[in-house]
Amino acid sequence: MAQVSSISNEQSSTAKSIILKISRYNPEHDESSQFMEFNVKYEKWTTVLEAILDVKKHFDHSVAVRYSCRQATCGSCGMIINGKPRLACFTKISELDSNVVTVEPMNNFPVIRDLAVKFEKLFDSHQKIKPYLIRDDTELVSDEKEFLQTPEEVEQYIQFANCIKCGLCNSACPTMATDSSFVGPQALAQAYRYVADSRDKGKDSRLKIIDDSHGIWRCHFAGSCSQVCPKGVDPAMGIQLLRGYMLGFRS
Amino acid sequence: MPQDEHKEGVGGMINPTRYGIERVAYLLMRLSGLGLLAYFVAHIYETSNILRGQVGWNEFLELTQTTEGHIFLAIVIAMCVFHTVNGIRVMLGHGGVGVGKPARPDYPYDPASQNYRHKIGIYSSIVLAAVATMYGLAVMFGE
Ligand code: HEM
Ligand code: SF4
Ligand code: FES
């Protein structure tokens, strides 16, 4: 299936070009994935997602890719770019510093087709840790007060609230590479996000959920999740702080 | 049909060429842990030779006096020192020590948990293991 094709293009002559290798795979009828190669022009600001969309527009519309916001906010466009999980919309071709850009579907997620992967398990694990404030009262009733927080209290969890559920962390995690039941860095970081929130009273029930043989104890603090996170969530930090509570190092 | 989860598998798990020195430490910790476990079992077997009396004991001990025996013991020293020093680092990290404080993240979002304290811990365990191994080799081959 491999072929090289050029997009005859009206773009300015200052544009440089790269070979974009796209992994093509349809689990319904393909034995294995194969790369298709395209010659794509780019500018300093061109993102990998734009290059893929260029291929779809000018050469092969059947390339399957998921995206929405194009600004690192929706978490749809995670894929393996030159060997590492990254957001396609947040990765500029120029910053990759390579004449060949290879895009593959994220590891540790079932492939739907080409670059699009299934997120069901990611969302299920996220839901499992109860990603909402747990307490008996509510601020929705008119005679209740708002739950005020000091800036310092917000600081305790706001970094973890930045998570866009893109799954890059789960794709980089060495435990995820072999353990199908592991809850994963994304969900564990979110467990910490709520445990560290001064308004939340659900700490005990959440710690019980992750205190499981495929829960927090499967984390070996390899830190790859934090290295690939595009939003500065630093899941590895959240997980170790959470484990600090469970081991009695922290209160 | 069970769905193919597209897992990276063992090859991805042990690949130390991505994600920095932390993944090298992760791999070395596993290898040294398993190596020490194998050594521990072999060690129990070896010392049980004392049941065969002095001759059996001395016969077996001679294995450690060969070049191969010296090299084997040098590897054990390396595994022991790396596993212990890095193990202390990992245990502290697991307890939330030295992993940084939560803060409002700013571009380019350098993760605070992947900091110089833990990197120094990893490099120190490698350097200490190398020094101890060289000392061991000097003693064993210097006899
Ligand atoms: C004072 C000495 C030791 C310390 C501080 C220590 C510490 C640790 C720690 C913290 C881990 C977990 C690493 C992780 O989460 O990735 C570990 C794993 C392990 N250790 Fe040790 N250990 C020591 C001695 C030993 C000895 C003597 C043996 C063998 C008999 C051993 C065998 C193992 C094994 C097999 C693993 C599992 C490796 C893995 O799953 O990655 N350790 N050790
Ligand atoms: S923690 Fe980071 S890498 Fe993981 S899902 Fe959230 S935003 Fe993506
Ligand atoms: S398209 Fe929304 S995160 Fe990339």
XYZ file of C-alpha atoms and ligand atoms in Angstrom:
449
model
C 0.000 0.000 0.000
C 2.990 2.296 0.551
C 3.164 5.081 -1.945
C 4.628 8.536 -2.230
C 2.437 11.279 -3.449
C 2.937 14.977 -3.657
C 0.369 17.600 -3.010
C 0.649 20.031 -5.870
C 0.270 23.131 -3.949
C -0.251 26.798 -4.373
C 1.539 27.641 -1.116
C 4.403 30.108 -0.948
C 7.801 28.966 -2.152
C 9.316 29.470 1.325
C 7.511 26.353 2.509
C 9.643 23.306 3.245
C 8.355 19.783 2.958
C 8.465 16.546 4.928
C 7.415 12.963 4.370
C 4.334 12.269 6.483
C 3.982 8.545 7.209
C 0.471 7.660 8.311
C -0.372 4.289 9.843
C -3.395 2.799 8.066
C -5.364 -0.002 9.675
C -8.959 -1.138 9.618
C -9.424 -3.925 12.185
C -12.481 -5.132 10.292
C -10.550 -6.333 7.279
C -6.804 -5.656 7.616
C -4.363 -8.227 9.008
C -1.962 -5.553 10.228
C -1.252 -1.861 9.901
C 0.681 -0.403 6.996
C 2.228 2.995 6.401
C 1.202 5.332 3.616
C 3.629 8.094 2.754
C 2.777 11.598 1.667
C 4.917 14.551 0.749
C 3.564 17.525 2.678
C 4.601 21.170 2.616
C 4.757 22.997 5.910
C 5.468 26.376 7.431
C 7.046 27.163 10.788
C 3.618 27.152 12.418
C 2.061 24.112 10.684
C 0.853 21.505 13.167
C 0.871 17.751 12.598
C -2.948 17.828 12.623
C -2.967 20.449 9.851
C -0.627 18.268 7.807
C -2.937 15.267 8.238
C -5.948 17.382 7.270
C -3.980 18.571 4.235
C -3.551 14.937 3.188
C -7.273 14.322 3.674
C -8.187 17.397 1.653
C -5.785 16.935 -1.241
C -5.050 13.253 -1.477
C -6.835 10.618 0.573
C -10.021 11.550 2.349
C -10.346 8.096 3.924
C -7.608 8.703 6.522
C -9.392 8.348 9.880
C -8.427 10.958 12.467
C -10.341 12.425 15.389
C -10.069 16.086 16.307
C -12.287 18.931 17.330
C -10.918 22.040 19.042
C -7.504 22.273 17.318
C -6.210 24.107 20.402
C -5.250 21.413 22.955
C -8.536 21.701 24.792
C -10.824 18.860 23.748
C -8.353 15.975 24.122
C -9.404 14.234 20.883
C -6.276 14.234 18.750
C -3.758 12.223 20.773
C -1.543 9.967 18.660
C 2.001 8.611 18.521
C 4.063 11.197 16.668
C 7.653 10.171 15.939
C 7.496 7.521 18.641
C 5.885 9.485 21.479
C 2.285 10.206 22.442
C 1.460 13.836 21.650
C -1.508 15.977 20.655
C -1.456 16.411 16.868
C -2.933 19.921 17.167
C -0.342 20.967 19.765
C 2.739 19.624 17.977
C 4.354 21.746 15.293
C 6.188 19.932 12.507
C 9.069 22.396 12.850
C 9.624 21.464 16.501
C 10.032 17.769 15.635
C 13.236 18.589 13.784
C 12.929 15.683 11.354
C 12.358 15.220 7.622
C 10.084 12.286 8.282
C 7.059 12.557 10.552
C 5.446 9.258 11.505
C 1.950 9.188 12.969
C 0.424 6.078 14.558
C -2.592 5.429 16.778
C -1.966 5.686 20.542
C -0.747 2.522 22.237
C -2.782 0.842 24.944
C -6.079 1.861 23.321
C -8.051 -0.328 20.870
C -7.855 1.029 17.317
C -11.110 2.071 15.644
C -9.414 2.866 12.341
C -6.084 4.434 11.328
C -5.338 7.134 13.927
C -8.620 7.015 15.855
C -8.736 4.941 19.059
C -11.470 3.911 21.485
C -11.758 5.885 24.719
C -14.439 3.831 26.496
C -12.067 2.342 29.050
C -10.392 5.695 29.748
C -13.777 7.282 30.440
C -14.970 4.293 32.503
C -11.871 4.442 34.710
C -12.281 8.180 35.061
C -15.899 7.728 36.125
C -14.953 4.962 38.538
C -13.016 7.291 40.853
C -16.153 9.520 41.295
C -14.979 12.687 39.536
C -17.305 15.082 41.359
C -17.507 16.730 44.775
C -18.891 14.359 47.392
C -20.632 15.998 50.380
C -24.021 15.984 52.039
C -24.992 19.601 51.446
C -25.175 21.399 48.120
C -24.726 24.956 46.926
C -27.559 24.525 44.438
C -30.177 25.205 47.122
C -30.817 28.942 47.392
C -30.461 29.301 51.166
C -27.064 27.547 51.201
C -23.866 29.571 50.941
C -21.289 29.135 48.191
C -18.382 26.862 49.125
C -15.631 29.444 49.311
C -11.968 28.549 48.927
C -8.799 30.519 49.565
C -6.334 30.894 46.660
C -4.039 28.505 48.551
C -6.769 25.860 48.688
C -7.383 26.229 44.952
C -3.651 25.842 44.318
C -3.771 22.351 45.893
C -5.785 20.839 43.029
C -6.095 23.312 40.128
C -3.168 21.762 38.238
C -4.937 18.385 38.194
C -8.206 20.008 37.093
C -6.392 20.922 33.854
C -6.747 17.341 32.574
C -8.433 17.170 29.146
C -8.812 13.348 29.126
C -6.610 12.979 26.065
C -5.130 9.666 27.264
C -1.513 10.472 26.342
C -0.455 9.539 29.890
C -2.123 6.128 29.678
C -0.402 5.552 26.346
C 3.076 6.301 27.766
C 2.647 4.338 31.019
C 4.775 1.149 31.279
C 2.196 -0.570 33.499
C -0.551 0.166 30.983
C 1.634 -1.552 28.357
C 0.918 -4.978 29.832
C -1.898 -4.695 32.398
C -5.408 -4.504 30.909
C -7.051 -3.938 34.294
C -4.845 -1.112 35.567
C -6.898 1.976 36.379
C -4.208 4.187 34.802
C -2.486 7.521 35.506
C -5.332 9.647 34.145
C -7.921 8.323 36.630
C -5.452 8.174 39.538
C -4.501 11.828 38.981
C -8.199 12.705 39.014
C -8.670 10.788 42.269
C -6.019 13.094 43.716
C -7.682 16.160 42.165
C -10.835 15.542 44.252
C -9.113 14.251 47.392
C -7.036 17.470 47.474
C -10.098 19.728 47.047
C -11.015 21.360 50.375
C -14.739 21.228 49.442
C -14.718 17.464 48.984
C -15.596 14.963 51.712
C -15.235 11.773 49.652
C -11.611 10.952 50.431
C -12.273 7.636 52.192
C -14.561 6.250 49.502
C -12.122 7.235 46.739
C -9.087 5.776 48.503
C -11.049 2.532 48.882
C -11.660 2.399 45.114
C -8.010 2.820 44.156
C -6.685 0.561 46.955
C -6.970 -2.399 44.617
C -4.522 -4.920 43.176
C -4.866 -3.170 39.792
C -5.151 0.236 41.410
C -2.569 2.696 42.709
C -0.075 0.010 43.824
C 0.701 -0.839 40.180
C 2.322 2.567 39.724
C 6.145 2.322 39.860
C 6.765 6.072 39.549
C 8.422 5.786 36.126
C 7.054 9.271 35.409
C 6.455 8.837 31.658
C 2.835 10.019 32.110
C 4.035 13.387 33.377
C 6.595 13.723 30.605
C 3.969 13.427 27.860
C 1.068 15.324 29.490
C 0.322 18.376 27.311
C -1.451 20.312 30.086
C 1.055 20.216 32.951
C -1.147 17.938 35.031
C 1.865 15.896 36.226
C -0.116 12.726 37.033
C 2.962 11.091 38.609
C 3.066 13.819 41.251
C -0.637 13.408 42.059
C -0.309 9.629 42.305
C 2.683 9.758 44.676
C 0.982 12.391 46.865
C -2.108 10.192 46.945
C -0.029 7.155 47.882
C 1.582 9.333 50.566
C -1.870 9.558 52.224
C -2.400 5.830 51.934
C 1.019 4.929 53.354
C 0.566 7.388 56.215
C 3.407 9.705 55.096
C 0.849 12.531 54.750
C -2.403 13.378 56.474
C -13.774 -12.194 19.686
C -11.882 -10.355 22.432
C -11.000 -6.900 21.297
C -7.344 -6.226 20.483
C -6.382 -3.598 23.019
C -3.330 -2.545 21.022
C -1.139 -2.878 24.133
C 2.516 -1.960 23.781
C 3.415 -5.189 25.543
C 6.591 -6.206 27.354
C 8.762 -4.677 24.621
C 7.237 -1.259 25.273
C 7.377 -1.717 29.017
C 11.140 -2.401 29.087
C 12.171 0.014 26.310
C 14.557 2.436 28.100
C 15.210 4.717 25.105
C 12.223 6.995 25.594
C 11.105 9.183 28.501
C 14.518 9.899 29.963
C 16.674 8.463 32.731
C 13.566 7.645 34.805
C 12.706 4.785 32.444
C 16.312 3.525 32.585
C 16.013 3.436 36.377
C 12.660 1.643 36.074
C 14.215 -1.068 33.900
C 17.360 -1.445 36.024
C 15.215 -1.682 39.179
C 13.224 -4.569 37.670
C 16.287 -6.374 36.324
C 18.243 -5.976 39.571
C 15.221 -7.035 41.658
C 14.768 -10.194 39.614
C 18.547 -10.783 39.479
C 18.812 -10.491 43.265
C 15.888 -12.860 43.695
C 17.637 -15.411 41.470
C 20.893 -14.858 43.371
C 19.063 -15.262 46.697
C 17.659 -18.650 45.660
C 21.043 -19.766 44.299
C 22.689 -18.520 47.478
C 20.437 -20.676 49.696
C 21.236 -23.637 47.462
C 24.947 -22.904 47.558
C 25.147 -22.540 51.336
C 23.157 -25.758 51.752
C 26.303 -27.506 50.464
C 27.613 -27.306 54.000
C 25.412 -30.347 54.654
C 27.881 -32.276 52.489
C 30.627 -31.512 54.985
C 33.820 -29.533 54.641
C 34.895 -31.053 51.339
C 31.614 -30.303 49.590
C 31.614 -26.781 50.978
C 35.157 -26.057 49.829
C 34.509 -27.607 46.425
C 31.586 -25.320 45.866
C 33.370 -22.263 47.210
C 36.064 -22.771 44.581
C 33.525 -21.764 41.950
C 33.702 -18.226 43.296
C 37.499 -18.214 42.907
C 37.367 -18.483 39.122
C 37.317 -15.542 36.700
C 33.680 -16.285 35.851
C 32.899 -16.452 39.560
C 34.529 -13.061 40.152
C 32.565 -11.482 37.307
C 29.353 -13.041 38.586
C 29.939 -11.651 42.063
C 30.797 -8.241 40.595
C 27.395 -8.194 38.865
C 25.746 -9.154 42.158
C 27.499 -6.217 43.864
C 26.298 -3.856 41.120
C 22.708 -5.116 41.382
C 22.758 -4.957 45.176
C 24.027 -1.385 45.404
C 21.838 -0.024 42.602
C 18.715 -1.785 43.893
C 19.218 -0.577 47.476
C 20.071 3.068 46.725
C 17.457 3.458 43.982
C 14.993 1.506 46.166
C 15.325 4.134 48.879
C 14.681 6.861 46.279
C 11.632 5.001 44.936
C 10.221 4.427 48.433
C 10.576 8.128 49.270
C 8.931 9.048 45.955
C 6.092 6.606 46.560
C 5.466 8.358 49.877
C 5.243 11.712 48.116
C 8.715 12.900 49.206
C 10.624 15.115 46.760
C 7.955 14.969 44.040
C 7.279 18.712 44.080
C 4.289 20.780 45.180
C 1.067 21.338 43.225
C 1.005 24.755 41.547
C -0.799 26.556 38.764
C 0.806 25.086 35.623
C 2.446 27.371 33.095
C 3.666 26.699 29.565
C 5.905 24.779 28.750
C 4.544 22.710 31.639
C 7.734 21.106 32.932
C 6.474 18.407 35.306
C 7.677 19.139 38.843
C 7.799 15.434 39.759
C 10.494 14.765 37.162
C 12.931 16.985 39.052
C 16.667 17.156 39.688
C 16.345 15.602 43.180
C 15.098 12.314 41.758
C 17.466 12.512 38.790
C 20.408 12.995 41.169
C 19.094 9.994 43.118
C 19.127 7.849 39.974
C 22.566 8.984 38.801
C 23.968 8.502 42.333
C 22.687 4.922 42.461
C 24.339 4.177 39.115
C 27.637 5.829 40.100
C 27.701 4.163 43.551
C 26.967 0.778 41.949
C 29.822 1.314 39.480
C 32.271 2.391 42.212
C 31.351 -0.563 44.456
C 31.688 -2.954 41.523
C 35.122 -1.620 40.596
C 36.226 -1.881 44.226
C 34.930 -5.459 44.334
C 36.750 -6.348 41.120
C 39.964 -4.786 42.444
C 39.726 -6.837 45.637
C 38.805 -10.106 43.887
C 41.319 -9.877 41.055
C 43.969 -8.282 43.258
C 44.261 -11.361 45.469
C 17.688 -2.818 51.321
C 17.510 -3.472 50.219
C 16.313 -3.293 49.305
C 15.527 -2.185 49.058
C 15.621 -0.807 49.687
C 14.538 -2.592 48.059
C 13.558 -1.770 47.558
C 12.678 -2.125 46.564
C 11.618 -1.300 46.046
C 11.266 0.101 46.531
C 10.997 -1.983 45.062
C 9.800 -1.507 44.231
C 10.283 -0.902 42.956
C 9.172 -0.370 42.104
O 8.086 -0.015 42.597
O 9.369 -0.289 40.891
C 11.652 -3.264 44.949
C 11.305 -4.247 44.028
C 11.832 -5.525 44.006
N 12.834 -6.006 44.832
Fe 13.832 -4.952 46.254
N 14.767 -3.908 47.717
C 15.839 -4.372 48.454
C 16.377 -5.639 48.423
C 15.923 -6.679 47.630
C 16.470 -8.038 47.644
C 17.579 -8.533 48.573
C 15.786 -8.745 46.697
C 15.908 -10.184 46.276
C 15.957 -11.189 47.089
C 14.826 -7.831 46.077
C 13.957 -8.183 45.069
C 13.059 -7.329 44.493
C 12.168 -7.688 43.393
C 12.074 -9.062 42.705
C 11.408 -6.564 43.090
C 10.320 -6.430 42.015
C 10.894 -5.722 40.836
C 9.837 -5.061 39.997
O 8.669 -5.457 40.016
O 10.178 -4.094 39.295
N 14.942 -6.590 46.665
N 12.674 -3.332 45.861
S -3.346 13.782 32.766
Fe -2.517 14.936 31.016
S -1.948 13.328 29.519
Fe -3.329 12.374 30.998
S -5.376 12.532 30.096
Fe -5.118 14.332 31.441
S -4.310 15.947 30.102
Fe -4.059 14.012 28.982
S -8.070 18.738 18.477
Fe -8.734 19.141 20.543
S -6.964 18.581 21.648
Fe -6.229 18.450 19.627
